[in-house]
mmCIF file of C-alpha atoms in Angstrom:
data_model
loop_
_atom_site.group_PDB
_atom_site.id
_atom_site.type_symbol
_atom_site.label_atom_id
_atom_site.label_comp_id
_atom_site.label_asym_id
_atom_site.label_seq_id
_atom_site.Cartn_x
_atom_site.Cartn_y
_atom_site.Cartn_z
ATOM 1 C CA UNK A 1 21.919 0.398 -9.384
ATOM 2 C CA UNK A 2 18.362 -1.038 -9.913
ATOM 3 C CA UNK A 3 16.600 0.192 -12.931
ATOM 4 C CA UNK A 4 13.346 2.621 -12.105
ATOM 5 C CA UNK A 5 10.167 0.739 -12.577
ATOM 6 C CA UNK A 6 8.119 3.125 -14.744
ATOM 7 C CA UNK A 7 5.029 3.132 -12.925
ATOM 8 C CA UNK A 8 3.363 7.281 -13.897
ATOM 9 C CA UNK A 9 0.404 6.075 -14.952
ATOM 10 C CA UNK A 10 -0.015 3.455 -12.195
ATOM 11 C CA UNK A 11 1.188 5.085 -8.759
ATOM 12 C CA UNK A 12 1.277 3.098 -6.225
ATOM 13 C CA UNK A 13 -0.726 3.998 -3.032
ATOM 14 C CA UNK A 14 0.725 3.502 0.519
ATOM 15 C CA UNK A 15 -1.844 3.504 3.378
ATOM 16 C CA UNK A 16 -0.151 2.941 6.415
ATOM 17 C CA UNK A 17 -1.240 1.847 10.022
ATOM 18 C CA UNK A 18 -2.206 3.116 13.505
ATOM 19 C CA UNK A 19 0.121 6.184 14.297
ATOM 20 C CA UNK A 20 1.791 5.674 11.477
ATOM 21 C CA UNK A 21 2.829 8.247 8.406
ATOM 22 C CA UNK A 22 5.590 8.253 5.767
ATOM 23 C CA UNK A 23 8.277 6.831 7.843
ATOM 24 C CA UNK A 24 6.832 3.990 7.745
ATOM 25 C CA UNK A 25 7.509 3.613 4.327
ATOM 26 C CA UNK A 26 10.511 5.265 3.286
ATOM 27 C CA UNK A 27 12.762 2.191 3.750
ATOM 28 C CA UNK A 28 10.643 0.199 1.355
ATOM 29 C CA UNK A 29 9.973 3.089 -1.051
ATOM 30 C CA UNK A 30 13.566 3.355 -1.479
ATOM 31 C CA UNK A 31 14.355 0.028 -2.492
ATOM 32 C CA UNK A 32 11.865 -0.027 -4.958
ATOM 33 C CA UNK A 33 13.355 2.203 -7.356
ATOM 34 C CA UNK A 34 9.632 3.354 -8.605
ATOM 35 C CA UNK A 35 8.712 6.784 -10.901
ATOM 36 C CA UNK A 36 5.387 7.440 -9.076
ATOM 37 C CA UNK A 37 4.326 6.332 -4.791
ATOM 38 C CA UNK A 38 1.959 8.116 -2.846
ATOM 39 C CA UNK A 39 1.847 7.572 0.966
ATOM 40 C CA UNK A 40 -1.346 8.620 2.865
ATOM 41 C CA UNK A 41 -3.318 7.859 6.232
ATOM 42 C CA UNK A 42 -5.901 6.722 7.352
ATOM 43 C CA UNK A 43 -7.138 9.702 9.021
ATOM 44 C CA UNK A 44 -10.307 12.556 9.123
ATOM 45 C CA UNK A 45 -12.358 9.313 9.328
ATOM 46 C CA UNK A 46 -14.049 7.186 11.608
ATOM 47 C CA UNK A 47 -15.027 4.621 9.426
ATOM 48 C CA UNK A 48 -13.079 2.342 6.635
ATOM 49 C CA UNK A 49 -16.259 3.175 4.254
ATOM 50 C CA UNK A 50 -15.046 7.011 5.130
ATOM 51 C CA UNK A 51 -11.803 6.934 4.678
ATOM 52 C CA UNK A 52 -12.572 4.953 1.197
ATOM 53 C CA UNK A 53 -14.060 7.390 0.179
ATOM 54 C CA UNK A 54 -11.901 10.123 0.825
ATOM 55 C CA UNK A 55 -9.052 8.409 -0.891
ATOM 56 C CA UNK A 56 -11.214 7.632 -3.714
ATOM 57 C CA UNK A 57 -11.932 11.077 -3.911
ATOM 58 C CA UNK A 58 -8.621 12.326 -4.447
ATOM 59 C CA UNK A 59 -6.505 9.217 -5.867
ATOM 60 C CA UNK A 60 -6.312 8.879 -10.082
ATOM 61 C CA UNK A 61 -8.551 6.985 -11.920
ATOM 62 C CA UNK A 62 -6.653 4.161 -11.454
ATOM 63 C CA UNK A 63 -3.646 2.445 -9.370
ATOM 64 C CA UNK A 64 -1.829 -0.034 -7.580
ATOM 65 C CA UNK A 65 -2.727 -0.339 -3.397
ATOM 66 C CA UNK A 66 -0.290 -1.471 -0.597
ATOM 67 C CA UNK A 67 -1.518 -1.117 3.098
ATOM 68 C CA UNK A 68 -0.060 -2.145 6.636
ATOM 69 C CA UNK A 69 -2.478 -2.982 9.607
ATOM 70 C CA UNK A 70 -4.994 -0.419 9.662
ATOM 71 C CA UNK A 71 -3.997 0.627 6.045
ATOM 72 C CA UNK A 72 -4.635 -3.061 5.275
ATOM 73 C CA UNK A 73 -8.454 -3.347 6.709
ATOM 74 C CA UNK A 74 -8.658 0.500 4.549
ATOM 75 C CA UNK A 75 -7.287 -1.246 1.207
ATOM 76 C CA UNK A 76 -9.831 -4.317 1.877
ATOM 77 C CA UNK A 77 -12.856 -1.940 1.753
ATOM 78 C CA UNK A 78 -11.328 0.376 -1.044
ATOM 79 C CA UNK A 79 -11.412 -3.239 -3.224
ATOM 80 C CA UNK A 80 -14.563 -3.950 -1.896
ATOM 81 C CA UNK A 81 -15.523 -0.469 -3.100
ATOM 82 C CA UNK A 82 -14.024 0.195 -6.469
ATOM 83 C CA UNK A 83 -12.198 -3.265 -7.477
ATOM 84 C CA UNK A 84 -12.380 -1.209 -10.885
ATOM 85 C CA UNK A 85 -9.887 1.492 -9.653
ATOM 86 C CA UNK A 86 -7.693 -0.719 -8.367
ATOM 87 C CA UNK A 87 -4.965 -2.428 -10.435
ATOM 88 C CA UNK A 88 -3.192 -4.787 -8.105
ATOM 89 C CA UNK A 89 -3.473 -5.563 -3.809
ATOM 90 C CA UNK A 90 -0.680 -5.514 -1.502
ATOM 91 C CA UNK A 91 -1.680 -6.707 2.212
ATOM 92 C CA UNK A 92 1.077 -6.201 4.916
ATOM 93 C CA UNK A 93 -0.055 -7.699 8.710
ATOM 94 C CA UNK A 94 -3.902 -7.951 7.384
ATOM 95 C CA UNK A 95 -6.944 -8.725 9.857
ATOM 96 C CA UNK A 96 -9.681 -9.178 7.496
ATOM 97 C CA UNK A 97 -12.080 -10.127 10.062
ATOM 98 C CA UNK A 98 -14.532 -7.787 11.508
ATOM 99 C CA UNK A 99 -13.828 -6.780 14.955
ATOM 100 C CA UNK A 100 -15.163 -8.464 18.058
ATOM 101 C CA UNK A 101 -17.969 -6.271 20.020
ATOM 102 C CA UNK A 102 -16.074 -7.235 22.948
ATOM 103 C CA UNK A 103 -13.396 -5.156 21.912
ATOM 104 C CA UNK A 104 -14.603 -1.946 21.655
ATOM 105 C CA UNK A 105 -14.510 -1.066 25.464
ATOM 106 C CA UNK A 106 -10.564 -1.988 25.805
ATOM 107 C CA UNK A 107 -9.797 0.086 22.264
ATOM 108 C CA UNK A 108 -11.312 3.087 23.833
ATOM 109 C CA UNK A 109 -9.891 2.812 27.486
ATOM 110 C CA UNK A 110 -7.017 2.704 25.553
ATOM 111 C CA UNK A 111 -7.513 5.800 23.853
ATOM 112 C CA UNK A 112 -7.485 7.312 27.097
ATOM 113 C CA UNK A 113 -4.976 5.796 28.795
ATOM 114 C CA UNK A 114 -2.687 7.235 25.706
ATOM 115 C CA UNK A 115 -3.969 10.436 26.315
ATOM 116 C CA UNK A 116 -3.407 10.509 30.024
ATOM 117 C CA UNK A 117 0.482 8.730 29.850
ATOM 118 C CA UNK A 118 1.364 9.969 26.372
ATOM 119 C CA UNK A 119 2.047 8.296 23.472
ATOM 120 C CA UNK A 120 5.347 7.432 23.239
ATOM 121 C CA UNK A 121 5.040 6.057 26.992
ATOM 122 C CA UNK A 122 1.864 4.744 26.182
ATOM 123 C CA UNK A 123 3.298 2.997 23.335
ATOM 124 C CA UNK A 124 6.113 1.669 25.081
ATOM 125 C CA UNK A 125 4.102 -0.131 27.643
ATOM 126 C CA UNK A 126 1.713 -1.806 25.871
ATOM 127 C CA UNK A 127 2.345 -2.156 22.089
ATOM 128 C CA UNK A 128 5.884 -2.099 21.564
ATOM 129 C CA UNK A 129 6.404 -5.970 23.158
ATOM 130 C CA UNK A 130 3.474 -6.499 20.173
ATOM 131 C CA UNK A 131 4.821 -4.788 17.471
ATOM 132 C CA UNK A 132 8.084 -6.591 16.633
ATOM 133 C CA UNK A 133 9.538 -9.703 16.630
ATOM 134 C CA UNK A 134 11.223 -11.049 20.323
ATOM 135 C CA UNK A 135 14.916 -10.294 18.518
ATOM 136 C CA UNK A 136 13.953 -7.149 17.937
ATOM 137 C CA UNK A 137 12.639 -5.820 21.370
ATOM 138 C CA UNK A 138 15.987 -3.893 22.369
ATOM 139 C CA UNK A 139 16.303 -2.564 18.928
ATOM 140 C CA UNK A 140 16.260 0.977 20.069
ATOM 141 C CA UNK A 141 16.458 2.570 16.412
ATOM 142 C CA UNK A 142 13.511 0.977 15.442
ATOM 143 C CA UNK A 143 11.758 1.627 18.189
ATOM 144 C CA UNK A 144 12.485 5.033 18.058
ATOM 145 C CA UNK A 145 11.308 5.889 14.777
ATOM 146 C CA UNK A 146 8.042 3.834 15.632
ATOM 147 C CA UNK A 147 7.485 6.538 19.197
ATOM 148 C CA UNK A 148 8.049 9.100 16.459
ATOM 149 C CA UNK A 149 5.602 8.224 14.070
ATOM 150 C CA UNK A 150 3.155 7.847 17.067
ATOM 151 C CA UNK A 151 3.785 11.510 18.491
ATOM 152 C CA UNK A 152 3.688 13.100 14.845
ATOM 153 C CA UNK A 153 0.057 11.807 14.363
ATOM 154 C CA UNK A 154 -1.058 12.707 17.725
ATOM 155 C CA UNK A 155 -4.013 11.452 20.222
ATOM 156 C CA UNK A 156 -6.984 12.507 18.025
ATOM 157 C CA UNK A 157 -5.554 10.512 15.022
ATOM 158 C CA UNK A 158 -5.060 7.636 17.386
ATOM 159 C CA UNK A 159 -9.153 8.655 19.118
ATOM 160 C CA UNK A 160 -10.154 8.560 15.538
ATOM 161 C CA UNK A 161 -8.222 5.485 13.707
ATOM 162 C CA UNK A 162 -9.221 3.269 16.580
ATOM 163 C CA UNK A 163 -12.848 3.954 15.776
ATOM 164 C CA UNK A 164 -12.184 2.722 11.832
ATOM 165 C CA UNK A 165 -10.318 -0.595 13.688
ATOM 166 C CA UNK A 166 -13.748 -1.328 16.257
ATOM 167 C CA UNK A 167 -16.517 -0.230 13.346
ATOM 168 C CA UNK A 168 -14.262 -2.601 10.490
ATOM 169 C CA UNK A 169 -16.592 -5.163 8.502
ATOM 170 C CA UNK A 170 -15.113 -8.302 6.805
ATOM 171 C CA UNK A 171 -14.597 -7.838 3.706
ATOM 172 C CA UNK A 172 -13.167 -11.541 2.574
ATOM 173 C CA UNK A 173 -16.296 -11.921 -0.085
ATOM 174 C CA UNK A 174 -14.409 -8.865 -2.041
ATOM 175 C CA UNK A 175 -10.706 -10.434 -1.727
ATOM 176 C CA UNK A 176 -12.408 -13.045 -3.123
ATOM 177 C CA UNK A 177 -13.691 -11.620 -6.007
ATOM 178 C CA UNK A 178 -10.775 -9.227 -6.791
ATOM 179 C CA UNK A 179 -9.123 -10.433 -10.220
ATOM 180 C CA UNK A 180 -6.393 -7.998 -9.891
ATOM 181 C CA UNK A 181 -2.507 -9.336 -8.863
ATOM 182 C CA UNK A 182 -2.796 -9.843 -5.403
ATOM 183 C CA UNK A 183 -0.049 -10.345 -2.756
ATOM 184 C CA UNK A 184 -0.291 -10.838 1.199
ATOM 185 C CA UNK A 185 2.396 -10.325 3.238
ATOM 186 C CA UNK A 186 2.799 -11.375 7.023
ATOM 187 C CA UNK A 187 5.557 -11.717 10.436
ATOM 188 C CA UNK A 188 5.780 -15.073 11.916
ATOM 189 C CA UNK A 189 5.762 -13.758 15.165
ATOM 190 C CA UNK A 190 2.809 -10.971 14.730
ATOM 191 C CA UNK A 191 0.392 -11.392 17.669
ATOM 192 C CA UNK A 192 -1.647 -9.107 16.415
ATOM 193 C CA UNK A 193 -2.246 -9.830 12.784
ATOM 194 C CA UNK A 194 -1.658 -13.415 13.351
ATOM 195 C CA UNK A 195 -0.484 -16.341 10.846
ATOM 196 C CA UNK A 196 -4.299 -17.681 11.475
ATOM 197 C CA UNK A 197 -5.645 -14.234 10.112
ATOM 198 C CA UNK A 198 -2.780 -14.175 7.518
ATOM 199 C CA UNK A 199 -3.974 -17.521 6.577
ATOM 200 C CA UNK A 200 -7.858 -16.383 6.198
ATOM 201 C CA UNK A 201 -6.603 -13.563 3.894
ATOM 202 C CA UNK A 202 -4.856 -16.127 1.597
ATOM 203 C CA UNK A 203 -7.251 -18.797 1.914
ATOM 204 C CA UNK A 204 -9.731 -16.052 0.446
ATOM 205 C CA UNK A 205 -7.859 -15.028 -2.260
ATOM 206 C CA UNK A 206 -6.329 -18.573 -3.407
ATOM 207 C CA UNK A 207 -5.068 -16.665 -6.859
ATOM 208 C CA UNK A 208 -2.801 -14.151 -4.700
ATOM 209 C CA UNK A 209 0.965 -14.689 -3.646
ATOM 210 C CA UNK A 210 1.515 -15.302 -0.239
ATOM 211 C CA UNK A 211 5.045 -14.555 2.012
ATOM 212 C CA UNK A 212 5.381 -15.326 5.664
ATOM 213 C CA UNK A 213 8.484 -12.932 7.104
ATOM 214 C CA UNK A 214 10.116 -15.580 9.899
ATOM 215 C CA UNK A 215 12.230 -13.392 11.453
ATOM 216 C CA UNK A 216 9.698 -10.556 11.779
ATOM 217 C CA UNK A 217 6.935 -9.343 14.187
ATOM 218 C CA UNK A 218 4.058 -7.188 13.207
ATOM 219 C CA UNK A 219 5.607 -4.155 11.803
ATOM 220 C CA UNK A 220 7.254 -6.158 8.687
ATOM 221 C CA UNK A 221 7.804 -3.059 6.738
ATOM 222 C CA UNK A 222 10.073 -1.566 9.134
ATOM 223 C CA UNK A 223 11.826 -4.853 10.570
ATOM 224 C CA UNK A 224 12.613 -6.480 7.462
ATOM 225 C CA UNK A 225 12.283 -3.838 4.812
ATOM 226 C CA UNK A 226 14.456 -6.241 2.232
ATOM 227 C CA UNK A 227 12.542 -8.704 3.055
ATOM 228 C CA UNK A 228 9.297 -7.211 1.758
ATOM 229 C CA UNK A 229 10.462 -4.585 -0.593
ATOM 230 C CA UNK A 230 11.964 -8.044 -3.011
ATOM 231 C CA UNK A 231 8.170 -9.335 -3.371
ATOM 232 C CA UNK A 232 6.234 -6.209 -3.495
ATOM 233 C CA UNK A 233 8.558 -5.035 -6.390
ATOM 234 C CA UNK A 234 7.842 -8.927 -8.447
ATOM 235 C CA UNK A 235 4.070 -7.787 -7.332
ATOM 236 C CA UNK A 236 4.245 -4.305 -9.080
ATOM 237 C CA UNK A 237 5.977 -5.973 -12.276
ATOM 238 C CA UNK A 238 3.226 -8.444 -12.004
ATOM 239 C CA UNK A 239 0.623 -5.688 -11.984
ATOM 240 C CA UNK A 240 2.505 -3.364 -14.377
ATOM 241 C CA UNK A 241 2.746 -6.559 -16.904
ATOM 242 C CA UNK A 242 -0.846 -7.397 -16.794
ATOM 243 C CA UNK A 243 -2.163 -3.694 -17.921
ATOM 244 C CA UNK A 244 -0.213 -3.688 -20.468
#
């Protein structure tokens, strides 16, 4: 049995992505055998600055901060924030570009289109061939439990989440500057947080660790949960070490 990282004073924060909650994380939270983990969402916002501040609001003083996708883009303007608060940076499927104009009009047709077919057959059509690797497109399990997530958060969390994705800024000048452990995480075959984005995020942090998934798509925490759970859990030793 693996020992219990004692991580109380350090919880680590879990911001997950677009229609996404807890589930998300559970696979990963438990493999990593830690005393203290606190999953939220991006949600109540319409802007990363908001939801920054939200989170801010209500987080401890100080603590370690993992996010997928949207929670990604979230954690990039919480460091860019309050690098202070934060004691190490986990990236999963990171964009940390700002978003093209272009692409506000699609984001929001989309928005409707979800509203009109539903989620989970919204989801289904358009994003699941997106979300996971080619293997893994008649894994039914998985994407079951992602249809899940997307019906528990509902079409206002999706109306309000794509407004933090269209109004994002790039926030690579603070990955830069962050001195905390950093670690970025991507899928080989993510066509939505490509390898070329992956490969901004780590060329802007040269200090951080970063892990390419090859047999995974964009939603690497729920593909290959192993996979990822092995060098966040080095990361939060990493982090743990250094405040000592």
């Amino acid at each position: 049995m693996m020992t219990t990282l004692n991580n109380t004073h350090m919880p680590l924060v879990l911001i997950g992505g677009t229609l996404c909650n807890r589930r998300l994380w559970q696979p990963i939270v438990d493999q990593l055998a830690l005393s203290a983990a606190i999953c939220v969402e991006p949600t109540g916002a319409t802007t990363a600055e908001q939801v920054s501040q939200r989170l801010r609001s209500e987080l401890p003083p100080r603590f370690l901060l993992a996010g997928f996708s949207l929670g990604a883009i979230v954690a990039l303007q919480m460091i860019a924030d309050a690098p202070e608060r934060i004691a190490g940076l986990a990236l999963l499927s990171v964009n940390p570009l700002a978003d093209r104009p272009e692409n506000a009009t699609p984001r929001r047709e989309a928005v409707r289109a979800a509203r009109e077919q539903g989620l989970a057959n919204w989801l289904s059509a358009s994003l699941w061939p997106k979300y996971v690797a080619p293997s893994r497109l008649h894994d039914r399990e998985l994407h079951a439990v992602i249809c899940q997530m997307a019906e528990e958060c509902g079409p206002d969390v999706l109306a309000t989440q794509t407004e933090i994705a269209i109004s994002r800024g790039d926030n690579r000048e603070a990955l830069a500057a962050a001195t905390c452990p950093i670690i970025i995480i991507n899928g080989l075959h993510d066509p939505i947080c490509t390898p070329h984005y992956h490969q901004l995020a780590a060329e802007s942090a040269p200090q951080a660790t970063s892990v390419t998934l090859t047999q995974a798509g964009h939603f690497t925490v729920l593909e290959a949960p192993d996979e990822v759970a092995i060098p966040l859990r080095q990361w939060i030793q990493e982090c743990l070490h250094a405040t000592e």
